[in-house]
XYZ file of C-alpha atoms in Angstrom:
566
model
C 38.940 0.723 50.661
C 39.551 -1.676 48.415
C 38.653 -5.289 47.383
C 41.574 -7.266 49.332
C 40.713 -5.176 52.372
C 37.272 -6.427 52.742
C 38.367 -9.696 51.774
C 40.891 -9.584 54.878
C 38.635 -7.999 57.476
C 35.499 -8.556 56.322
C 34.445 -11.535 53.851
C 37.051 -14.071 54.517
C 40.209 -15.286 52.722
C 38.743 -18.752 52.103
C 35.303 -18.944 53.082
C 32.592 -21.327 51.785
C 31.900 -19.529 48.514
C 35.757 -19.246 47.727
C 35.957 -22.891 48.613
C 33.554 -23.437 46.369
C 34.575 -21.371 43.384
C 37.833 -22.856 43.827
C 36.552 -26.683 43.918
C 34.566 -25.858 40.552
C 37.495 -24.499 38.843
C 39.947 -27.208 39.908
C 37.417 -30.005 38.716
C 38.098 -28.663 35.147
C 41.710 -29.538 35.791
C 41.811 -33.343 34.363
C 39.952 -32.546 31.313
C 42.534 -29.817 30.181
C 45.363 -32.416 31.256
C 44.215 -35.054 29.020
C 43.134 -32.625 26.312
C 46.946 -31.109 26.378
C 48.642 -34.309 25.898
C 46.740 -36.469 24.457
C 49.130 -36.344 21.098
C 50.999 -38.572 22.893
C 48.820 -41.783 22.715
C 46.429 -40.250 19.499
C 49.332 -40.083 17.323
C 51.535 -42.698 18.927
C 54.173 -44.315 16.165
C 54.644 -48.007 16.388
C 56.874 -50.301 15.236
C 56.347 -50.597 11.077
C 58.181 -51.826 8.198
C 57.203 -51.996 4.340
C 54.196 -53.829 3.410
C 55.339 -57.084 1.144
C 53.790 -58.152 -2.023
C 52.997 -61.524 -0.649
C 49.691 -62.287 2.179
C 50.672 -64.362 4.739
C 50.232 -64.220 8.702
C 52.917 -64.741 11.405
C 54.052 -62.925 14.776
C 55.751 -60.440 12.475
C 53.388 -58.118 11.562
C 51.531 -60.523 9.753
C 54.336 -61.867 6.997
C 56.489 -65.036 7.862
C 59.809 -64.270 9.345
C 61.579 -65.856 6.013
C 59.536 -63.414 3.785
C 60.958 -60.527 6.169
C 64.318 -61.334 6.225
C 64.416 -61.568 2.097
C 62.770 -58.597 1.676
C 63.397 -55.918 4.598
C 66.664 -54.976 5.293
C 68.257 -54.497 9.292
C 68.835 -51.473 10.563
C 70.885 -50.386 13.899
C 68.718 -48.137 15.790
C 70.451 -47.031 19.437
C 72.266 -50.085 19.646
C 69.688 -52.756 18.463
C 69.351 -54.199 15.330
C 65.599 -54.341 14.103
C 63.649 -54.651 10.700
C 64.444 -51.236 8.353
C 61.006 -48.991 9.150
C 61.161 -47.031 5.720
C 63.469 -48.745 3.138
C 63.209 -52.917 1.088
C 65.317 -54.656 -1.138
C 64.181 -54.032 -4.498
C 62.538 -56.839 -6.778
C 62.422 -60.172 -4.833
C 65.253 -59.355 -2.585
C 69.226 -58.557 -2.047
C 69.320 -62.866 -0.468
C 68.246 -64.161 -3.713
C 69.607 -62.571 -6.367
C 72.913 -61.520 -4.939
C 71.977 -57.455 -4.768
C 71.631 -55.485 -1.983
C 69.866 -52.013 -3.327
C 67.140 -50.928 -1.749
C 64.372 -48.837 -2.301
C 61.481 -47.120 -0.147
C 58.127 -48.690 0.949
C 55.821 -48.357 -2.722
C 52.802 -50.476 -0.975
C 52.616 -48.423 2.373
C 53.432 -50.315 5.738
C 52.603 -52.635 8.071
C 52.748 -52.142 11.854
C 52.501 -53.732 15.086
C 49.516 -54.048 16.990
C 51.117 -55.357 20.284
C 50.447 -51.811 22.009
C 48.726 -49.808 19.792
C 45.505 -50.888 17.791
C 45.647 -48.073 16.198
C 46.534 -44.123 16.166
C 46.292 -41.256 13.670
C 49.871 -42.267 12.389
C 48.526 -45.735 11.105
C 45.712 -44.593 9.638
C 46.879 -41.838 7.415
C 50.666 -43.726 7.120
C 52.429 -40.621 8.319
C 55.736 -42.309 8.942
C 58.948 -41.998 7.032
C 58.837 -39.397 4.643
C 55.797 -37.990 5.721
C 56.789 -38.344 9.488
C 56.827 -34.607 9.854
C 52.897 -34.546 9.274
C 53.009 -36.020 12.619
C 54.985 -33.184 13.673
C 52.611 -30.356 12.434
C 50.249 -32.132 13.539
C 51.128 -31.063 17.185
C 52.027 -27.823 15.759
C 48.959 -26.912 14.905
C 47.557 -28.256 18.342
C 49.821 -25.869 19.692
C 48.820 -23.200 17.832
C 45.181 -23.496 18.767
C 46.369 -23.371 22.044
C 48.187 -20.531 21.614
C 45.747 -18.625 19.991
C 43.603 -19.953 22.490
C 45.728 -18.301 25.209
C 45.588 -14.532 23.536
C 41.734 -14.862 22.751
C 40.840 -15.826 26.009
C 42.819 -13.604 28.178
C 40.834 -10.632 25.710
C 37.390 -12.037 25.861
C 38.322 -12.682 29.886
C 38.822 -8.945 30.089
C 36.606 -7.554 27.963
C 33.511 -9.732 28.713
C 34.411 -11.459 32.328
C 36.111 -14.223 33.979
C 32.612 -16.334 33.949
C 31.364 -16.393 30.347
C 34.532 -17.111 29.234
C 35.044 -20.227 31.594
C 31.304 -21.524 29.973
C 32.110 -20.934 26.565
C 35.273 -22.421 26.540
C 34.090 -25.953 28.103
C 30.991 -25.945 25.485
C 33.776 -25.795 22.912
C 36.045 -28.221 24.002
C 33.459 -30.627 24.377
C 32.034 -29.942 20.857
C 35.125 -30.014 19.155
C 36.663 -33.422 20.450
C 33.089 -35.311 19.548
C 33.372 -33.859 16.370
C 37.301 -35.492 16.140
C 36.669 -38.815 16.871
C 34.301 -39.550 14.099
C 36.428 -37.216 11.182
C 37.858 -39.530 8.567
C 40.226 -36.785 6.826
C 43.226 -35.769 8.412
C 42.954 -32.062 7.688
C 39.651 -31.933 9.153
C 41.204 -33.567 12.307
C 43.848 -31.162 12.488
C 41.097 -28.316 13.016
C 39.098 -29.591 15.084
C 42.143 -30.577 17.156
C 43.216 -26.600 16.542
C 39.425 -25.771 18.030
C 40.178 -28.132 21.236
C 43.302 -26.692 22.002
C 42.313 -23.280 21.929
C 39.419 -23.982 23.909
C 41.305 -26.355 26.695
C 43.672 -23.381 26.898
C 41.580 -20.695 27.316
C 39.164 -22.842 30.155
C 42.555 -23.246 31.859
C 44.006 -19.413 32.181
C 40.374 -18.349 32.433
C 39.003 -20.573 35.122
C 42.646 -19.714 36.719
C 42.301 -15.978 36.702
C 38.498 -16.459 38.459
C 39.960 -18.517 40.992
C 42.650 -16.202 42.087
C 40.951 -13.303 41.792
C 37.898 -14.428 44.295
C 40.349 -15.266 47.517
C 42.554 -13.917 49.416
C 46.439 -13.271 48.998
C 47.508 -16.206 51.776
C 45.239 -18.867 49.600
C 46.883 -17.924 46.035
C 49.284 -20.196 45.889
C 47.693 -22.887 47.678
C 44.460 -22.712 45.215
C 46.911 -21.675 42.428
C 49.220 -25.284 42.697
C 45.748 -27.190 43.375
C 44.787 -26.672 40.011
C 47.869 -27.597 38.694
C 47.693 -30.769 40.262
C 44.113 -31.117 38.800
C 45.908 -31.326 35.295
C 48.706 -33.889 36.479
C 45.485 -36.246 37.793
C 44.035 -35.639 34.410
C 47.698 -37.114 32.589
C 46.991 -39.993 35.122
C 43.329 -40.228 33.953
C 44.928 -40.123 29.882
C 47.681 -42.450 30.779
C 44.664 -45.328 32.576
C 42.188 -44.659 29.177
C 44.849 -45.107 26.538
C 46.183 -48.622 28.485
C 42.104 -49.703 28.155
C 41.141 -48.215 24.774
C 44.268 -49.067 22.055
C 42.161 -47.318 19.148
C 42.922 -43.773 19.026
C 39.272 -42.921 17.628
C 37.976 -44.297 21.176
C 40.294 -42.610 23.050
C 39.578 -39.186 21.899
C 35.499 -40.218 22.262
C 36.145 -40.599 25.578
C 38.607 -37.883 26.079
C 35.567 -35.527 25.071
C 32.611 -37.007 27.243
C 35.135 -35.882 30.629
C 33.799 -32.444 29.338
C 30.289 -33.462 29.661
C 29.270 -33.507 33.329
C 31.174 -29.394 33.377
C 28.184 -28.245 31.254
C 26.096 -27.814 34.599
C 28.680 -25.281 35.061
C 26.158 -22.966 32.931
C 24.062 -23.701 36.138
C 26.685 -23.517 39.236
C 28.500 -20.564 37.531
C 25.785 -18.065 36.911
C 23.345 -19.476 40.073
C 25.698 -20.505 43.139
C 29.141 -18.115 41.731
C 28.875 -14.758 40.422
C 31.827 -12.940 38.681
C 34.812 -11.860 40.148
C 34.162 -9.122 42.379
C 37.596 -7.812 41.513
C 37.003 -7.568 37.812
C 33.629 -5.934 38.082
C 35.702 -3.573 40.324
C 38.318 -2.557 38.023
C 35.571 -2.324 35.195
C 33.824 0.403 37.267
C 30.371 -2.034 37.500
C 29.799 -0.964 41.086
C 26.444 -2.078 40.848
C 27.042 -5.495 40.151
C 29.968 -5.553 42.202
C 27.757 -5.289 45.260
C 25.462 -7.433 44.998
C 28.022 -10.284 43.963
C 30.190 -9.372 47.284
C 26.798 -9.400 49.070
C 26.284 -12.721 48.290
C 29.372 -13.991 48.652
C 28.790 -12.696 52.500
C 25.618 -14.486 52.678
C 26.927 -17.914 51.435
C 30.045 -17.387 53.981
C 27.439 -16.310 56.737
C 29.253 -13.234 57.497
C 27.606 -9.483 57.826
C 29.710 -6.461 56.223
C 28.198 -2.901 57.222
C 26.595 -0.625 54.726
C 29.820 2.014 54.448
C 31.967 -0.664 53.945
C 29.844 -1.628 50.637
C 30.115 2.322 49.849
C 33.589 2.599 50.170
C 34.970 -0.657 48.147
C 32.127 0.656 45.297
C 32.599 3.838 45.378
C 32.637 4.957 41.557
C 35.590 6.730 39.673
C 34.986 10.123 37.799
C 33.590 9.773 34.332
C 37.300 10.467 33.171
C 38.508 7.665 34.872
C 35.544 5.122 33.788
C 36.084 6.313 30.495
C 40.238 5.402 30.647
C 38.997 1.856 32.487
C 36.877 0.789 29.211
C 40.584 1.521 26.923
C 42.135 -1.395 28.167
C 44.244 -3.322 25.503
C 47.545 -5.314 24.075
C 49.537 -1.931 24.678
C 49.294 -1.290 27.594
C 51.455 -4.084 28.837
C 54.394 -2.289 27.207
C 53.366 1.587 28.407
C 55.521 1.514 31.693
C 58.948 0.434 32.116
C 58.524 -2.270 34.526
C 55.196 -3.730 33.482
C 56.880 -3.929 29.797
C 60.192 -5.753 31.869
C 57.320 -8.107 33.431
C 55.536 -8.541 30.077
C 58.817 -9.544 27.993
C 60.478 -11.334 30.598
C 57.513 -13.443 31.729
C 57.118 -14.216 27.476
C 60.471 -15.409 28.001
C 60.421 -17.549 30.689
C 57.184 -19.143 29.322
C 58.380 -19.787 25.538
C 61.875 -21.912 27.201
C 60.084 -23.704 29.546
C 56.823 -25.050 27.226
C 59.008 -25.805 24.810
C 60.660 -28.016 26.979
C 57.503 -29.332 29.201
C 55.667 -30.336 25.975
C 58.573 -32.339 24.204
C 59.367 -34.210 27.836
C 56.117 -35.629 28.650
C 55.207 -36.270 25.189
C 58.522 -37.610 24.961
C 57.820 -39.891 27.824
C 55.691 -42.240 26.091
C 58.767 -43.343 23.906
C 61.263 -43.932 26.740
C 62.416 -47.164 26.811
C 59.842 -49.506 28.616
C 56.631 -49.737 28.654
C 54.673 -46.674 27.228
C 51.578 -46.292 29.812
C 53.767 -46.889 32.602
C 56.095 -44.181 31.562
C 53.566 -41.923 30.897
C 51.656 -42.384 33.930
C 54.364 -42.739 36.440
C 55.989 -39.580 35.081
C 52.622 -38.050 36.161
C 52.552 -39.457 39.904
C 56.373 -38.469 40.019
C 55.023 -34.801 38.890
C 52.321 -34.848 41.329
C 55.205 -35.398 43.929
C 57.191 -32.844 42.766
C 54.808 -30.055 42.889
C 53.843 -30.648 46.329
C 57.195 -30.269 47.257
C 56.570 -26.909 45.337
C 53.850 -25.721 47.072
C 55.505 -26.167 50.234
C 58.995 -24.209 48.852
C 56.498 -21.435 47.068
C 55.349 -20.880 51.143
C 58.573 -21.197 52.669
C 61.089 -19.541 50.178
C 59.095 -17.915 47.762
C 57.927 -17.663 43.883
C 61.111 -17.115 42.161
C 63.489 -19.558 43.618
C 61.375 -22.502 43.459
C 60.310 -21.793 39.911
C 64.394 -20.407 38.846
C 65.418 -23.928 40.650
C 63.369 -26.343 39.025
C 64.295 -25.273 35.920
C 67.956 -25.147 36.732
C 67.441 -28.985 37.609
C 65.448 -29.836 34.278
C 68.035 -28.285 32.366
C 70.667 -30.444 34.110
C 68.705 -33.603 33.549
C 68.422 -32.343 29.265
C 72.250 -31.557 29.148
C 72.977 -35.149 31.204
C 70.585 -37.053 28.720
C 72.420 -35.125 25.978
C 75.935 -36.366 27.598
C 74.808 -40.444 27.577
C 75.603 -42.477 25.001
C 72.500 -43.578 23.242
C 72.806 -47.421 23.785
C 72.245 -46.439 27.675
C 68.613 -46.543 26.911
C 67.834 -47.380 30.926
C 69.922 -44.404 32.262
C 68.087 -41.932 29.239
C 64.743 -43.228 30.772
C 65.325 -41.770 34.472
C 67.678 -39.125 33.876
C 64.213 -37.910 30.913
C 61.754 -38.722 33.942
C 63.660 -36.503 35.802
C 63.623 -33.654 34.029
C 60.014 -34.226 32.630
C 58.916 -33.643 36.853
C 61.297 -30.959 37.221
C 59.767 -29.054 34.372
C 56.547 -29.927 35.027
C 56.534 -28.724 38.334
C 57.963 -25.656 37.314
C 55.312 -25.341 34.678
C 52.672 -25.327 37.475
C 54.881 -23.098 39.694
C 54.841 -20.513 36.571
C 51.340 -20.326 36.303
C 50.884 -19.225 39.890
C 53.593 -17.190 39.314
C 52.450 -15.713 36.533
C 48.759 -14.703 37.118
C 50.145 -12.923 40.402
C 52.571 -10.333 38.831
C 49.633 -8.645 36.323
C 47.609 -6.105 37.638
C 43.901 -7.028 37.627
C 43.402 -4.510 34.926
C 45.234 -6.760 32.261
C 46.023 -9.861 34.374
C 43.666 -12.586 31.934
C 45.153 -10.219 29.119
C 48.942 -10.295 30.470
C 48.796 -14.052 30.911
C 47.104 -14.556 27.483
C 50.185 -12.827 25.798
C 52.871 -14.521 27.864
C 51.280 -17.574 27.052
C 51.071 -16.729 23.505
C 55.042 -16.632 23.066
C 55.326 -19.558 25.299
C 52.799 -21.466 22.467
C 55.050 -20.302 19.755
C 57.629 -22.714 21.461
C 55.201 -25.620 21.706
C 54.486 -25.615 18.093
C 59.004 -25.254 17.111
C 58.498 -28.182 20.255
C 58.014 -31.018 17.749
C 60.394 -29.747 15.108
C 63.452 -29.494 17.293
C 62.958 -33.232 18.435
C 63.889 -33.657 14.213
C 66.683 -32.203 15.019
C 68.058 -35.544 16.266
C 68.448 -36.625 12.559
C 71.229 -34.084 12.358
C 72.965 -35.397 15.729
C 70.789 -37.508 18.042
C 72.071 -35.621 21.240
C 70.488 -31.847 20.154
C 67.517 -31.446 20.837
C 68.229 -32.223 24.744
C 71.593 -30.113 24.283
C 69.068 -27.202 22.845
C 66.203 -28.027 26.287
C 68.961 -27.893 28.584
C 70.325 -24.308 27.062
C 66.752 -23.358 27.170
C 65.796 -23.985 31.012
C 69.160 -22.919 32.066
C 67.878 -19.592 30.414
C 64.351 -19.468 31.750
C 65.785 -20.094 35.173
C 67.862 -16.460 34.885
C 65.558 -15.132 33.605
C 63.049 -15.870 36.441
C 65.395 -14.157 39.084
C 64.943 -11.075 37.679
C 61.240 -10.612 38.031
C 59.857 -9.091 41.492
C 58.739 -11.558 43.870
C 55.006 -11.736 44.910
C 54.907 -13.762 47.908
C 52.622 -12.328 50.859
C 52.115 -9.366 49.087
C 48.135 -8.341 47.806
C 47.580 -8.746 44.016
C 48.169 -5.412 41.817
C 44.805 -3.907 40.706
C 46.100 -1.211 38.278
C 48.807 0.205 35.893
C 50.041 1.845 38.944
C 49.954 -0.710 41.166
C 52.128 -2.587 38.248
C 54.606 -0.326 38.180
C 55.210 -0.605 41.912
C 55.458 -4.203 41.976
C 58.786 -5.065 43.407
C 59.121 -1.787 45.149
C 56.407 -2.688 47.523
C 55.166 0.354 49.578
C 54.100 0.646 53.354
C 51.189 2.609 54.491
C 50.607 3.060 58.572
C 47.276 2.789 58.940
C 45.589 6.580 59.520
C 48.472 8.063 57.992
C 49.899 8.989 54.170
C 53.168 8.100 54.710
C 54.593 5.842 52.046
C 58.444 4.455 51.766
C 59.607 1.957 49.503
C 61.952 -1.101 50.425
C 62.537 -4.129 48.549
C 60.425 -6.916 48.970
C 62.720 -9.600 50.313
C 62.856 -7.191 53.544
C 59.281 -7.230 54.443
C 58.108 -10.370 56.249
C 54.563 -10.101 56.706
C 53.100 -12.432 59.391
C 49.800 -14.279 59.019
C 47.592 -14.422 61.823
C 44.065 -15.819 61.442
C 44.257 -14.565 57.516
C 45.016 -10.921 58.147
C 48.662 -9.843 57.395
C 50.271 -8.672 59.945
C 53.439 -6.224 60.450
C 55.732 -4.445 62.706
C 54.184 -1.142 64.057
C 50.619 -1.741 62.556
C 52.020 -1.554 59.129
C 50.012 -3.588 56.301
C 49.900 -4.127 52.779
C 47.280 -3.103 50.250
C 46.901 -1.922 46.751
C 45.958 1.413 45.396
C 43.359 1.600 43.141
């Protein structure tokens, strides 16, 4: 018997202690959101130009409108002509003396305080030249959260789902205190590296534990929850940076969310347990039992003695021995787990590198920057609802392949518009920064569904991994505008449309029980049948079997069900 079965018949799909797990881990939710994107109001640019030899106070910036126009050149930037950002007219200016050259700022910049008090980029200057500081900046947030993925998904396995959760929050917390008060930009970029990792590894982690602890007919449901737990906490980022302009504030605050989910030490390891499904495939028995007996005691429910003996029942010593061996390469041993592996790696690295640059983007749509930002959120929240609902209806793969279709129609539209259509570029980007986003949280269901237990945290920490490697190129292709301004949507467009294809060729894993081993990976996609009392196994695809839900038990024509093999 195995852990799904008792979950069906015995335990519950969704009783009170999988409510319960699943509340605690969506609650982390809005402090990974506003960790993720925060870069977008920390290191916001705003309007500069060249600092002037002369003191003086006005509207502009603080110089005198007169003193501008003598000494900073106009530029035409998407059809409006503003104040050069990087370049003056050498000496005392091209009006007076009859010359036009210019020259770059030599006594740094000014910049507007109208919407930004200040942000990273104002207080370390890191426009013009050394605009692409900004850049790695997010790079290296991106590789923290990369590395954070891999790390994660190996401690997950190795150690458990629960310590990992705890460690990760501790860090996060610790890390983003530490960032507010640094006064070297270096120093910031670590700690920001440290945050990452952490925010990503809470996420996947506290992901994995809540899949793994309910039943097959509440994955997606709990699965897309969580997601939206991350939108609310772009909402929550969007409301703080309106209220608190300096970015130093910001991040303070950004880093006390983290506080109240240190009584997680408490709820975690008193209330929760770890997953029964991991202790399981890890051969604990021992522990296994007694965190399933619990779980029955919290949902008032009474399993019988055998039942405990025959979902702990202990593999030879060979076996044990081959269950503690677990690593990187075996996600590339069998054919179709290795398809799964690379093609999941795929999907992930076209559509982060695309989520990432869209709602970071969306902060310098035309319009105001908050209200982008946070209605882009709301209009995410929307879409992914509508996702949950299609992930029930029609499935994994066609709700996740079609969202990305439409995102990289919105990128390759954007692309088409001529740049002085600044309104039309605004909703046509909103558009695609929902689309993307809800197939972002679509993915992750996806994702954590098509692993076997085994290496699930492990498999998801690798796909993840390649998917970070496109959020830190992210930043560098939006550069690529300098070259020609419509590329870097031409280049998300090509990407989605990709991701989307390559979506359609991964099995589908709606209705069907998670995989538990290497075995059970291999078989994904040619689902097998087992009548119950018999041995008798044939394969058919999956988009032939329609399971029916009664009451939480699946339910199928001739007394035919669904499990894994362990």
């Amino acid at each position: 018997m195995e852990y799904e079965d008792v979950l069906r018949q015995y335990l519950g799909e969704f009783g009170r202690y999988q409510k319960l797990a699943a509340l605690l881990i969506v609650l982390v939710g809005p402090s990974v959101g506003a960790t993720m994107f925060a870069q977008a109001f920390l290191a916001a640019k705003p309007a500069h130009h060249c600092r002037l030899y002369q003191n003086g106070s006005s509207a502009m910036y603080g110089h005198p409108s007169d003193s501008l126009n003598f000494s900073v050149p106009m530029e035409n930037v998407d059809g409006t002509w503003r104040y050069s950002s990087c370049l003056m007219y050498n000496g005392t200016g091209g009006t007076s003396e009859g010359s036009n050259q210019t020259v770059r700022c030599s006594d740094g910049w000014e910049y507007d305080q109208s919407v930004y008090h200040s942000t990273v980029v104002t207080d370390y200057d890191l426009v013009c030249e050394r605009h692409w500081l900004k850049e790695l900046g997010q790079s290296i947030f991106m590789v923290g959260v990369s590395a954070g993925g891999l790390i994660s998904g190996m401690t997950s396995d190795r150690f458990g789902r629960r310590p990992t959760v705890v460690a990760c929050i501790v860090l996060q917390m610790g890390s983003g205190l530490a960032a507010a008060f640094t006064t070297d930009y270096v120093i910031f970029l670590v700690l920001r590296l440290l945050a990452g990792g952490a925010a990503n590894g809470l996420f996947f982690a506290g992901l994995t534990l809540a899949i793994e602890v309910i039943g097959s007919s509440k994955r997606n449901v709990v699965g897309m929850t969580f997601m939206f737990s991350w939108a609310v906490g772009t909402v929550f980022l969007g409301g703080l940076a309106y209220f608190l302009r300096d970015w130093w504030s910001l991040q303070l605050a950004l880093a006390v969310m983290s506080a109240p989910l240190l009584s997680y030490w408490w709820y975690v390891y008193t209330l929760l347990s770890e997953s029964p499904r991991w202790l399981l495939s890890n051969n604990r028995t021992e522990q296994a039992k007694i965190n399933i007996q619990k779980a029955a005691k919290f949902n008032k429910v009474t399993i019988p003695d055998d039942v405990y003996e025959k979902v702990t029942k202990p593999k030879d010593k060979e076996a044990w021995k081959k269950s503690k061996k677990y690593n990187l390469t075996d996600l590339f041993r069998g054919p179709r787990l290795r398809r799964i592996t690379v093609t999941m790696s795929s999907v992930w690295f076209a559509t982060v590198v695309v989520y990432y640059a869209l709602i970071i983007g969306s902060a310098d749509l035309a319009g105001d920057p908050y209200l982008n930002f946070v209605l882009g959120a709301l209009l995410e929240i929307g879409l992914s609802l509508l996702a949950l609902v299609a992930m029930e209806k029609w499935g994994r793969r066609p709700v996740v392949g079609g969202f990305l279709f439409l995102s990289g129609a919105a990128c390759l539209a954007v692309a088409a518009t001529p740049t002085e259509r600044q309104d039309v570029i605004r909703y046509i980007s909103l558009l695609g920064r929902c689309a993307i986003a809800a197939a972002f949280n679509s993915l992750a269901v996806y994702s954590s569904e098509v692993f076997p237990t085994v290496v699930r945290a492990m498999g998801i920490g690798v796909a993840n991994m390649s998917s970070r490697v496109g959020g830190i190129l992210s930043p560098f292709v939006s550069l690529l505008a300098d070259v020609w301004p419509p590329l870097p949507m031409l280049t998300f467009g090509i990407l989605c449309t990709l991701g989307g294809a390559g979506v359609f060729s991964l099995p589908e894993t709606f209705g069907i029980p998670l995989p538990d081993t290497l075995e059970d990976g291999e078989k994904l996609g040619r689902k097998q049948q087992t009548k119950i009392g018999t041995t008798d196994k044939t394969t058919e695809p999956e988009h032939n079997r329609g399971p029916v839900v009664v009451s939480g038990h699946v339910i199928c024509d001739n007394d035919v069900f669904y499990h894994d093999e362990f």
